[in-house]
């Protein structure tokens, strides 16, 4: 297994995995000695995933566990009988919920190592999902050769059969949800066991449709594109029972692409509206420019509304000075894109359905330069 010196670089734990675990914390459980209630962790999962990721990485790298994670509040839990008798209670230890999250990460990585290196025999039934004392007894005592004999006066008949105990498919380890930049290489794993050995397949879901992508435990996507984002479903099947199915979400980040702009006409004294739509992951941030001046929301009679993939520039009382060319700039951490939009008056001839590509071609270079300077 990886040494403690390179656990973090081996990506034993990711921010996305921590957030997913926080979102599935049981909020009705009690807190540990640190007093951090699981409901708080659940509600703030998107906010605290990053600092917890740093703490977990440091703990794995140093091999040290915070003291608060190593102590417990022990409370008595009543079993049965008289409540006045101490022997009718059993102790329950309440430990840190955050500490148990890291324990879960380590457990999954150990199971992954075991599955990859095939270090657990099919004879192991304890602490294995879909296995129990019953399956162990059946496999140990019942599997093997059986002889059936029928005695007759003339021709005694004997038949031999061999009983094989089959085991339902079980996915032992699967990749966590992952976020990557467009063009990266993505490697997903789905390790399963069963008897007979299950067949593992991957399918990609986009909206309401899906398509087959692989029939191997490992799925590698080289140069991933935005169209390849979405849910990937791993299915392990061996006809013993229903397939074991798990899913992984792959999010692909890509720079903004302005997909729609429209030149708009407005009369003097009336309301004028310019719209700008951009596709991007993460969502784009919008800015509007008039020549070399960046427009500010609420000043000079304009309002800027940014919502999801769209930005709307509204003029409440159009005047002569408002007519002209405006530039919409959409940006995220991967880059920026810009397009030109025109507000024109009555009698002017403009193509209202101008495409984004034509608008982008007419955009001034200084818009990108100005944006880069303001975000430096």
GROMACS .gro file of C-alpha atoms in nm:
model
  376
    1UNK     CA    1   0.000   0.000   0.000
    2UNK     CA    2   0.118   0.360  -0.048
    3UNK     CA    3   0.340   0.491   0.229
    4UNK     CA    4   0.228   0.774   0.454
    5UNK     CA    5   0.467   1.008   0.273
    6UNK     CA    6   0.280   0.999  -0.056
    7UNK     CA    7  -0.081   0.933   0.041
    8UNK     CA    8  -0.189   1.285  -0.052
    9UNK     CA    9  -0.012   1.281  -0.388
   10UNK     CA   10  -0.169   0.944  -0.462
   11UNK     CA   11  -0.509   1.115  -0.430
   12UNK     CA   12  -0.630   0.893  -0.150
   13UNK     CA   13  -0.895   1.150  -0.075
   14UNK     CA   14  -1.048   1.420  -0.294
   15UNK     CA   15  -1.253   1.726  -0.210
   16UNK     CA   16  -1.545   1.591  -0.414
   17UNK     CA   17  -1.544   1.264  -0.221
   18UNK     CA   18  -1.547   1.447   0.113
   19UNK     CA   19  -1.839   1.665   0.005
   20UNK     CA   20  -2.032   1.359  -0.112
   21UNK     CA   21  -1.974   1.187   0.223
   22UNK     CA   22  -2.087   1.499   0.411
   23UNK     CA   23  -2.405   1.510   0.204
   24UNK     CA   24  -2.485   1.154   0.315
   25UNK     CA   25  -2.409   1.198   0.686
   26UNK     CA   26  -2.695   1.075   0.906
   27UNK     CA   27  -2.819   1.397   1.064
   28UNK     CA   28  -3.012   1.225   1.345
   29UNK     CA   29  -2.698   1.089   1.511
   30UNK     CA   30  -2.535   1.250   1.814
   31UNK     CA   31  -2.209   1.448   1.802
   32UNK     CA   32  -1.879   1.333   1.949
   33UNK     CA   33  -1.661   1.508   2.208
   34UNK     CA   34  -1.585   1.790   1.964
   35UNK     CA   35  -1.953   1.894   1.979
   36UNK     CA   36  -1.987   1.922   1.599
   37UNK     CA   37  -2.335   1.798   1.515
   38UNK     CA   38  -2.371   1.593   1.195
   39UNK     CA   39  -2.655   1.819   1.077
   40UNK     CA   40  -2.413   2.114   1.073
   41UNK     CA   41  -2.168   1.914   0.863
   42UNK     CA   42  -2.446   1.808   0.627
   43UNK     CA   43  -2.590   2.156   0.578
   44UNK     CA   44  -2.247   2.315   0.522
   45UNK     CA   45  -2.101   2.034   0.310
   46UNK     CA   46  -2.015   2.258   0.014
   47UNK     CA   47  -1.837   2.509   0.241
   48UNK     CA   48  -1.635   2.286   0.473
   49UNK     CA   49  -1.533   2.020   0.220
   50UNK     CA   50  -1.221   2.219   0.124
   51UNK     CA   51  -1.080   2.275   0.477
   52UNK     CA   52  -1.158   1.915   0.573
   53UNK     CA   53  -0.976   1.800   0.260
   54UNK     CA   54  -0.665   1.987   0.374
   55UNK     CA   55  -0.692   1.843   0.727
   56UNK     CA   56  -0.738   1.487   0.597
   57UNK     CA   57  -0.442   1.522   0.361
   58UNK     CA   58  -0.222   1.652   0.642
   59UNK     CA   59  -0.331   1.368   0.872
   60UNK     CA   60  -0.257   1.105   0.607
   61UNK     CA   61   0.074   1.267   0.516
   62UNK     CA   62   0.197   1.298   0.875
   63UNK     CA   63   0.043   0.981   1.014
   64UNK     CA   64  -0.103   1.183   1.301
   65UNK     CA   65  -0.466   1.179   1.417
   66UNK     CA   66  -0.613   1.479   1.603
   67UNK     CA   67  -0.670   1.410   1.972
   68UNK     CA   68  -1.042   1.492   1.951
   69UNK     CA   69  -1.085   1.206   1.703
   70UNK     CA   70  -0.931   0.954   1.946
   71UNK     CA   71  -1.161   1.013   2.242
   72UNK     CA   72  -1.528   0.928   2.287
   73UNK     CA   73  -1.832   1.014   2.494
   74UNK     CA   74  -1.954   0.683   2.641
   75UNK     CA   75  -2.326   0.668   2.712
   76UNK     CA   76  -2.532   0.375   2.850
   77UNK     CA   77  -2.794   0.226   2.619
   78UNK     CA   78  -3.077   0.028   2.780
   79UNK     CA   79  -3.125  -0.326   2.648
   80UNK     CA   80  -3.401  -0.504   2.843
   81UNK     CA   81  -3.514  -0.598   3.191
   82UNK     CA   82  -3.506  -0.373   3.493
   83UNK     CA   83  -3.370  -0.025   3.432
   84UNK     CA   84  -3.228  -0.025   3.785
   85UNK     CA   85  -2.978  -0.301   3.705
   86UNK     CA   86  -2.649  -0.185   3.546
   87UNK     CA   87  -2.604  -0.515   3.360
   88UNK     CA   88  -2.912  -0.432   3.151
   89UNK     CA   89  -2.725  -0.151   2.978
   90UNK     CA   90  -2.452  -0.161   2.717
   91UNK     CA   91  -2.202   0.118   2.653
   92UNK     CA   92  -2.210   0.315   2.328
   93UNK     CA   93  -1.914   0.532   2.228
   94UNK     CA   94  -1.989   0.855   2.042
   95UNK     CA   95  -1.679   0.963   1.850
   96UNK     CA   96  -1.612   1.260   1.624
   97UNK     CA   97  -1.824   1.254   1.308
   98UNK     CA   98  -1.538   1.417   1.116
   99UNK     CA   99  -1.299   1.150   1.238
  100UNK     CA  100  -1.537   0.878   1.120
  101UNK     CA  101  -1.544   1.037   0.775
  102UNK     CA  102  -1.169   0.986   0.743
  103UNK     CA  103  -1.207   0.631   0.876
  104UNK     CA  104  -1.454   0.566   0.594
  105UNK     CA  105  -1.206   0.696   0.336
  106UNK     CA  106  -0.930   0.469   0.468
  107UNK     CA  107  -1.167   0.171   0.479
  108UNK     CA  108  -1.262   0.218   0.113
  109UNK     CA  109  -0.898   0.251   0.008
  110UNK     CA  110  -0.808  -0.068   0.196
  111UNK     CA  111  -1.094  -0.252   0.025
  112UNK     CA  112  -0.973  -0.121  -0.309
  113UNK     CA  113  -0.622  -0.250  -0.241
  114UNK     CA  114  -0.760  -0.587  -0.136
  115UNK     CA  115  -0.974  -0.614  -0.447
  116UNK     CA  116  -0.696  -0.509  -0.687
  117UNK     CA  117  -0.445  -0.754  -0.538
  118UNK     CA  118  -0.703  -1.030  -0.482
  119UNK     CA  119  -0.598  -1.075  -0.119
  120UNK     CA  120  -0.942  -1.177   0.014
  121UNK     CA  121  -1.057  -1.529  -0.059
  122UNK     CA  122  -1.412  -1.609  -0.161
  123UNK     CA  123  -1.417  -1.811   0.161
  124UNK     CA  124  -1.420  -1.485   0.359
  125UNK     CA  125  -1.778  -1.412   0.464
  126UNK     CA  126  -1.741  -1.197   0.776
  127UNK     CA  127  -1.765  -0.820   0.730
  128UNK     CA  128  -1.839  -0.863   0.359
  129UNK     CA  129  -2.144  -0.711   0.196
  130UNK     CA  130  -2.407  -0.965   0.081
  131UNK     CA  131  -2.237  -1.236   0.291
  132UNK     CA  132  -2.314  -1.368   0.637
  133UNK     CA  133  -2.278  -1.660   0.877
  134UNK     CA  134  -2.548  -1.837   0.678
  135UNK     CA  135  -2.362  -1.812   0.346
  136UNK     CA  136  -2.045  -1.924   0.521
  137UNK     CA  137  -2.213  -2.234   0.665
  138UNK     CA  138  -2.371  -2.322   0.333
  139UNK     CA  139  -2.042  -2.285   0.149
  140UNK     CA  140  -1.842  -2.478   0.409
  141UNK     CA  141  -2.076  -2.763   0.491
  142UNK     CA  142  -2.297  -2.800   0.187
  143UNK     CA  143  -2.069  -2.746  -0.114
  144UNK     CA  144  -1.908  -3.056  -0.258
  145UNK     CA  145  -1.989  -3.391  -0.421
  146UNK     CA  146  -2.318  -3.569  -0.354
  147UNK     CA  147  -2.416  -3.924  -0.446
  148UNK     CA  148  -2.769  -4.039  -0.510
  149UNK     CA  149  -2.826  -4.417  -0.505
  150UNK     CA  150  -3.142  -4.602  -0.598
  151UNK     CA  151  -3.146  -4.967  -0.492
  152UNK     CA  152  -3.344  -5.211  -0.706
  153UNK     CA  153  -3.345  -5.590  -0.726
  154UNK     CA  154  -3.174  -5.609  -1.062
  155UNK     CA  155  -3.004  -5.281  -1.147
  156UNK     CA  156  -2.896  -5.048  -0.864
  157UNK     CA  157  -2.839  -4.698  -1.001
  158UNK     CA  158  -2.602  -4.435  -0.874
  159UNK     CA  159  -2.572  -4.071  -0.977
  160UNK     CA  160  -2.311  -3.820  -0.862
  161UNK     CA  161  -2.349  -3.443  -0.862
  162UNK     CA  162  -2.131  -3.160  -0.736
  163UNK     CA  163  -2.299  -2.873  -0.552
  164UNK     CA  164  -2.143  -2.533  -0.616
  165UNK     CA  165  -2.249  -2.242  -0.397
  166UNK     CA  166  -2.290  -1.930  -0.607
  167UNK     CA  167  -2.238  -1.579  -0.472
  168UNK     CA  168  -2.425  -1.270  -0.587
  169UNK     CA  169  -2.220  -0.998  -0.759
  170UNK     CA  170  -2.084  -0.727  -0.533
  171UNK     CA  171  -1.904  -0.406  -0.626
  172UNK     CA  172  -1.626  -0.372  -0.370
  173UNK     CA  173  -1.485  -0.040  -0.482
  174UNK     CA  174  -1.578   0.228  -0.733
  175UNK     CA  175  -1.429   0.566  -0.816
  176UNK     CA  176  -1.564   0.874  -0.642
  177UNK     CA  177  -1.733   1.158  -0.829
  178UNK     CA  178  -1.468   1.358  -1.011
  179UNK     CA  179  -1.427   1.703  -1.166
  180UNK     CA  180  -1.168   1.755  -1.442
  181UNK     CA  181  -1.080   2.010  -1.707
  182UNK     CA  182  -1.169   1.946  -2.069
  183UNK     CA  183  -0.891   1.758  -2.248
  184UNK     CA  184  -0.778   1.566  -1.938
  185UNK     CA  185  -0.751   1.190  -1.909
  186UNK     CA  186  -1.006   1.029  -1.677
  187UNK     CA  187  -0.960   0.681  -1.529
  188UNK     CA  188  -1.257   0.518  -1.355
  189UNK     CA  189  -1.249   0.189  -1.169
  190UNK     CA  190  -1.521  -0.054  -1.066
  191UNK     CA  191  -1.393  -0.359  -0.880
  192UNK     CA  192  -1.638  -0.643  -0.820
  193UNK     CA  193  -1.647  -0.996  -0.686
  194UNK     CA  194  -1.889  -1.288  -0.702
  195UNK     CA  195  -1.919  -1.652  -0.799
  196UNK     CA  196  -1.911  -1.706  -1.088
  197UNK     CA  197  -1.696  -1.401  -1.155
  198UNK     CA  198  -1.926  -1.116  -1.259
  199UNK     CA  199  -1.905  -0.934  -1.589
  200UNK     CA  200  -1.847  -0.561  -1.540
  201UNK     CA  201  -1.983  -0.305  -1.788
  202UNK     CA  202  -1.988   0.075  -1.802
  203UNK     CA  203  -2.263   0.292  -1.950
  204UNK     CA  204  -2.270   0.669  -1.998
  205UNK     CA  205  -2.592   0.855  -1.920
  206UNK     CA  206  -2.664   1.192  -2.084
  207UNK     CA  207  -3.009   1.323  -2.006
  208UNK     CA  208  -3.262   1.049  -2.076
  209UNK     CA  209  -3.035   0.847  -2.306
  210UNK     CA  210  -2.741   0.619  -2.238
  211UNK     CA  211  -2.482   0.428  -2.434
  212UNK     CA  212  -2.245   0.140  -2.370
  213UNK     CA  213  -1.883   0.250  -2.330
  214UNK     CA  214  -1.679  -0.040  -2.186
  215UNK     CA  215  -1.688  -0.401  -2.069
  216UNK     CA  216  -1.392  -0.380  -1.832
  217UNK     CA  217  -1.343  -0.295  -1.465
  218UNK     CA  218  -1.133   0.004  -1.568
  219UNK     CA  219  -1.260   0.279  -1.796
  220UNK     CA  220  -1.012   0.531  -1.937
  221UNK     CA  221  -1.125   0.839  -2.130
  222UNK     CA  222  -0.843   1.022  -2.307
  223UNK     CA  223  -0.893   1.389  -2.394
  224UNK     CA  224  -1.236   1.407  -2.235
  225UNK     CA  225  -1.481   1.657  -2.385
  226UNK     CA  226  -1.776   1.845  -2.237
  227UNK     CA  227  -2.013   1.607  -2.418
  228UNK     CA  228  -1.867   1.320  -2.217
  229UNK     CA  229  -1.965   1.466  -1.881
  230UNK     CA  230  -2.252   1.317  -1.684
  231UNK     CA  231  -2.319   0.996  -1.495
  232UNK     CA  232  -2.131   0.674  -1.562
  233UNK     CA  233  -2.301   0.356  -1.442
  234UNK     CA  234  -2.107   0.044  -1.350
  235UNK     CA  235  -2.295  -0.284  -1.351
  236UNK     CA  236  -2.163  -0.616  -1.216
  237UNK     CA  237  -2.370  -0.919  -1.321
  238UNK     CA  238  -2.333  -1.298  -1.304
  239UNK     CA  239  -2.696  -1.420  -1.332
  240UNK     CA  240  -2.706  -1.532  -0.967
  241UNK     CA  241  -2.918  -1.235  -0.868
  242UNK     CA  242  -2.992  -0.882  -0.984
  243UNK     CA  243  -2.682  -0.691  -1.097
  244UNK     CA  244  -2.502  -0.471  -0.846
  245UNK     CA  245  -2.513  -0.118  -0.989
  246UNK     CA  246  -2.324   0.193  -0.878
  247UNK     CA  247  -2.282   0.534  -1.040
  248UNK     CA  248  -2.006   0.793  -1.073
  249UNK     CA  249  -2.060   1.154  -1.180
  250UNK     CA  250  -1.796   1.310  -1.404
  251UNK     CA  251  -1.801   1.690  -1.431
  252UNK     CA  252  -1.601   1.846  -1.714
  253UNK     CA  253  -1.490   2.207  -1.676
  254UNK     CA  254  -1.453   2.416  -1.991
  255UNK     CA  255  -1.410   2.786  -2.075
  256UNK     CA  256  -1.708   3.005  -2.168
  257UNK     CA  257  -1.858   3.000  -2.513
  258UNK     CA  258  -2.107   3.277  -2.591
  259UNK     CA  259  -2.392   3.093  -2.754
  260UNK     CA  260  -2.649   3.366  -2.815
  261UNK     CA  261  -2.662   3.746  -2.848
  262UNK     CA  262  -2.924   3.964  -3.016
  263UNK     CA  263  -2.910   4.322  -3.140
  264UNK     CA  264  -3.208   4.510  -3.000
  265UNK     CA  265  -3.401   4.820  -3.101
  266UNK     CA  266  -3.559   5.063  -2.854
  267UNK     CA  267  -3.732   5.402  -2.883
  268UNK     CA  268  -3.622   5.711  -2.691
  269UNK     CA  269  -3.762   5.715  -2.339
  270UNK     CA  270  -3.851   5.346  -2.352
  271UNK     CA  271  -3.689   5.041  -2.196
  272UNK     CA  272  -3.409   4.870  -2.387
  273UNK     CA  273  -3.282   4.520  -2.311
  274UNK     CA  274  -2.964   4.345  -2.431
  275UNK     CA  275  -2.909   3.975  -2.359
  276UNK     CA  276  -2.599   3.760  -2.357
  277UNK     CA  277  -2.593   3.381  -2.303
  278UNK     CA  278  -2.282   3.172  -2.241
  279UNK     CA  279  -2.222   2.802  -2.189
  280UNK     CA  280  -1.947   2.722  -1.936
  281UNK     CA  281  -1.852   2.499  -1.643
  282UNK     CA  282  -1.813   2.640  -1.384
  283UNK     CA  283  -2.081   2.897  -1.466
  284UNK     CA  284  -1.947   3.210  -1.630
  285UNK     CA  285  -1.930   3.550  -1.466
  286UNK     CA  286  -2.048   3.837  -1.688
  287UNK     CA  287  -1.928   4.192  -1.743
  288UNK     CA  288  -2.054   4.458  -1.983
  289UNK     CA  289  -1.843   4.725  -2.158
  290UNK     CA  290  -1.919   5.036  -2.362
  291UNK     CA  291  -1.606   5.109  -2.562
  292UNK     CA  292  -1.333   5.110  -2.292
  293UNK     CA  293  -1.565   5.167  -1.996
  294UNK     CA  294  -1.699   4.886  -1.782
  295UNK     CA  295  -2.066   4.935  -1.693
  296UNK     CA  296  -2.169   4.924  -1.329
  297UNK     CA  297  -2.500   4.792  -1.208
  298UNK     CA  298  -2.736   5.066  -1.091
  299UNK     CA  299  -2.541   5.357  -1.242
  300UNK     CA  300  -2.640   5.576  -1.540
  301UNK     CA  301  -2.988   5.424  -1.550
  302UNK     CA  302  -2.877   5.068  -1.627
  303UNK     CA  303  -2.929   4.740  -1.446
  304UNK     CA  304  -2.723   4.423  -1.492
  305UNK     CA  305  -2.881   4.091  -1.397
  306UNK     CA  306  -2.671   3.774  -1.406
  307UNK     CA  307  -2.848   3.443  -1.361
  308UNK     CA  308  -2.704   3.102  -1.444
  309UNK     CA  309  -2.593   3.111  -1.809
  310UNK     CA  310  -2.744   3.450  -1.901
  311UNK     CA  311  -2.673   3.819  -1.842
  312UNK     CA  312  -2.931   4.092  -1.909
  313UNK     CA  313  -2.840   4.460  -1.953
  314UNK     CA  314  -3.146   4.684  -1.909
  315UNK     CA  315  -3.178   5.056  -1.996
  316UNK     CA  316  -3.481   5.201  -1.815
  317UNK     CA  317  -3.499   5.530  -2.007
  318UNK     CA  318  -3.320   5.507  -2.340
  319UNK     CA  319  -3.150   5.828  -2.458
  320UNK     CA  320  -2.945   5.912  -2.767
  321UNK     CA  321  -2.619   5.846  -2.586
  322UNK     CA  322  -2.728   5.490  -2.507
  323UNK     CA  323  -2.738   5.384  -2.872
  324UNK     CA  324  -2.433   5.200  -2.996
  325UNK     CA  325  -2.216   4.895  -2.953
  326UNK     CA  326  -2.180   4.707  -2.623
  327UNK     CA  327  -1.952   4.417  -2.541
  328UNK     CA  328  -2.047   4.123  -2.322
  329UNK     CA  329  -1.755   3.939  -2.157
  330UNK     CA  330  -1.813   3.594  -2.004
  331UNK     CA  331  -1.536   3.441  -1.794
  332UNK     CA  332  -1.449   3.160  -1.555
  333UNK     CA  333  -1.123   3.019  -1.421
  334UNK     CA  334  -1.045   2.852  -1.755
  335UNK     CA  335  -1.076   3.155  -1.980
  336UNK     CA  336  -1.307   3.417  -2.125
  337UNK     CA  337  -1.512   3.491  -2.433
  338UNK     CA  338  -1.674   3.811  -2.560
  339UNK     CA  339  -1.935   3.924  -2.808
  340UNK     CA  340  -2.066   4.251  -2.948
  341UNK     CA  341  -2.431   4.356  -2.909
  342UNK     CA  342  -2.592   4.669  -3.054
  343UNK     CA  343  -2.869   4.884  -2.909
  344UNK     CA  344  -3.019   5.083  -3.198
  345UNK     CA  345  -3.298   5.333  -3.243
  346UNK     CA  346  -3.605   5.349  -3.470
  347UNK     CA  347  -3.526   5.342  -3.840
  348UNK     CA  348  -3.187   5.175  -3.802
  349UNK     CA  349  -3.139   4.852  -3.996
  350UNK     CA  350  -2.981   4.569  -3.799
  351UNK     CA  351  -2.992   4.192  -3.802
  352UNK     CA  352  -3.173   4.104  -3.479
  353UNK     CA  353  -3.086   3.735  -3.508
  354UNK     CA  354  -2.713   3.781  -3.548
  355UNK     CA  355  -2.530   3.472  -3.437
  356UNK     CA  356  -2.280   3.466  -3.157
  357UNK     CA  357  -2.002   3.372  -3.396
  358UNK     CA  358  -2.058   3.681  -3.607
  359UNK     CA  359  -2.073   3.896  -3.297
  360UNK     CA  360  -1.753   3.752  -3.161
  361UNK     CA  361  -1.578   3.820  -3.490
  362UNK     CA  362  -1.671   4.187  -3.459
  363UNK     CA  363  -1.556   4.218  -3.098
  364UNK     CA  364  -1.265   4.446  -3.012
  365UNK     CA  365  -0.949   4.289  -2.878
  366UNK     CA  366  -0.927   4.542  -2.594
  367UNK     CA  367  -1.225   4.380  -2.416
  368UNK     CA  368  -1.021   4.070  -2.337
  369UNK     CA  369  -0.721   4.283  -2.244
  370UNK     CA  370  -0.929   4.497  -2.008
  371UNK     CA  371  -1.079   4.191  -1.844
  372UNK     CA  372  -0.736   4.035  -1.794
  373UNK     CA  373  -0.609   4.355  -1.631
  374UNK     CA  374  -0.908   4.382  -1.395
  375UNK     CA  375  -0.870   4.022  -1.278
  376UNK     CA  376  -0.491   4.019  -1.249
   0.00000   0.00000   0.00000
